[in-house]
Amino acid sequence: MGTVFVSAILIVIIGFILRSMYKDKKAGKSLQCGGDCKNCGRHCG
């Protein structure tokens, strides 16, 4: 039972981290291009 509880907490934490990273990238706050490929020197994939 403890393993299931800890796993659920880890999944929730990882979900929040991924959501935060996604929102930052959409807002242009990431270390990469941020979705503005015309100004990034063609480093966007």
PDB file of C-alpha atoms in Angstrom:
ATOM      1  CA  MET A   1       0.000   0.000   0.000  1.00  0.00           C
ATOM      2  CA  GLY A   2       2.851   2.380   0.788  1.00  0.00           C
ATOM      3  CA  THR A   3       4.432   1.772  -2.605  1.00  0.00           C
ATOM      4  CA  VAL A   4       1.210   2.709  -4.391  1.00  0.00           C
ATOM      5  CA  PHE A   5       0.883   5.881  -2.307  1.00  0.00           C
ATOM      6  CA  VAL A   6       4.476   6.995  -2.942  1.00  0.00           C
ATOM      7  CA  SER A   7       4.160   6.175  -6.663  1.00  0.00           C
ATOM      8  CA  ALA A   8       0.988   8.248  -6.928  1.00  0.00           C
ATOM      9  CA  ILE A   9       2.662  11.208  -5.234  1.00  0.00           C
ATOM     10  CA  LEU A  10       5.663  10.961  -7.587  1.00  0.00           C
ATOM     11  CA  ILE A  11       3.406  10.828 -10.642  1.00  0.00           C
ATOM     12  CA  VAL A  12       1.561  13.947  -9.486  1.00  0.00           C
ATOM     13  CA  ILE A  13       4.822  15.818  -8.830  1.00  0.00           C
ATOM     14  CA  ILE A  14       6.245  14.847 -12.225  1.00  0.00           C
ATOM     15  CA  GLY A  15       2.983  15.958 -13.855  1.00  0.00           C
ATOM     16  CA  PHE A  16       3.242  19.390 -12.230  1.00  0.00           C
ATOM     17  CA  ILE A  17       6.867  19.730 -13.326  1.00  0.00           C
ATOM     18  CA  LEU A  18       6.058  18.805 -16.921  1.00  0.00           C
ATOM     19  CA  ARG A  19       3.102  21.186 -16.970  1.00  0.00           C
ATOM     20  CA  SER A  20       5.277  23.995 -15.659  1.00  0.00           C
ATOM     21  CA  MET A  21       7.956  23.304 -18.272  1.00  0.00           C
ATOM     22  CA  TYR A  22       5.319  23.269 -21.028  1.00  0.00           C
ATOM     23  CA  LYS A  23       3.802  26.573 -19.888  1.00  0.00           C
ATOM     24  CA  ASP A  24       7.261  28.194 -19.647  1.00  0.00           C
ATOM     25  CA  LYS A  25       8.140  27.053 -23.155  1.00  0.00           C
ATOM     26  CA  LYS A  26       4.879  28.426 -24.549  1.00  0.00           C
ATOM     27  CA  ALA A  27       5.535  31.738 -22.772  1.00  0.00           C
ATOM     28  CA  GLY A  28       9.064  31.935 -24.214  1.00  0.00           C
ATOM     29  CA  LYS A  29      10.768  31.527 -20.840  1.00  0.00           C
ATOM     30  CA  SER A  30      12.712  28.383 -21.689  1.00  0.00           C
ATOM     31  CA  LEU A  31      16.418  28.239 -22.482  1.00  0.00           C
ATOM     32  CA  GLN A  32      15.574  27.239 -26.020  1.00  0.00           C
ATOM     33  CA  CYS A  33      13.672  29.125 -28.702  1.00  0.00           C
ATOM     34  CA  GLY A  34      10.278  29.195 -27.011  1.00  0.00           C
ATOM     35  CA  GLY A  35       8.454  28.608 -30.281  1.00  0.00           C
ATOM     36  CA  ASP A  36       9.646  31.783 -32.038  1.00  0.00           C
ATOM     37  CA  CYS A  37      11.624  30.102 -34.806  1.00  0.00           C
ATOM     38  CA  LYS A  38      12.002  33.196 -36.976  1.00  0.00           C
ATOM     39  CA  ASN A  39      14.227  34.793 -34.300  1.00  0.00           C
ATOM     40  CA  CYS A  40      16.176  31.804 -32.999  1.00  0.00           C
ATOM     41  CA  GLY A  41      18.730  31.326 -35.767  1.00  0.00           C
ATOM     42  CA  ARG A  42      17.053  28.151 -37.025  1.00  0.00           C
ATOM     43  CA  HIS A  43      17.857  26.109 -33.909  1.00  0.00           C
ATOM     44  CA  CYS A  44      14.225  25.055 -33.544  1.00  0.00           C
ATOM     45  CA  GLY A  45      13.310  21.537 -34.543  1.00  0.00           C
TER      46      GLY A  45
END
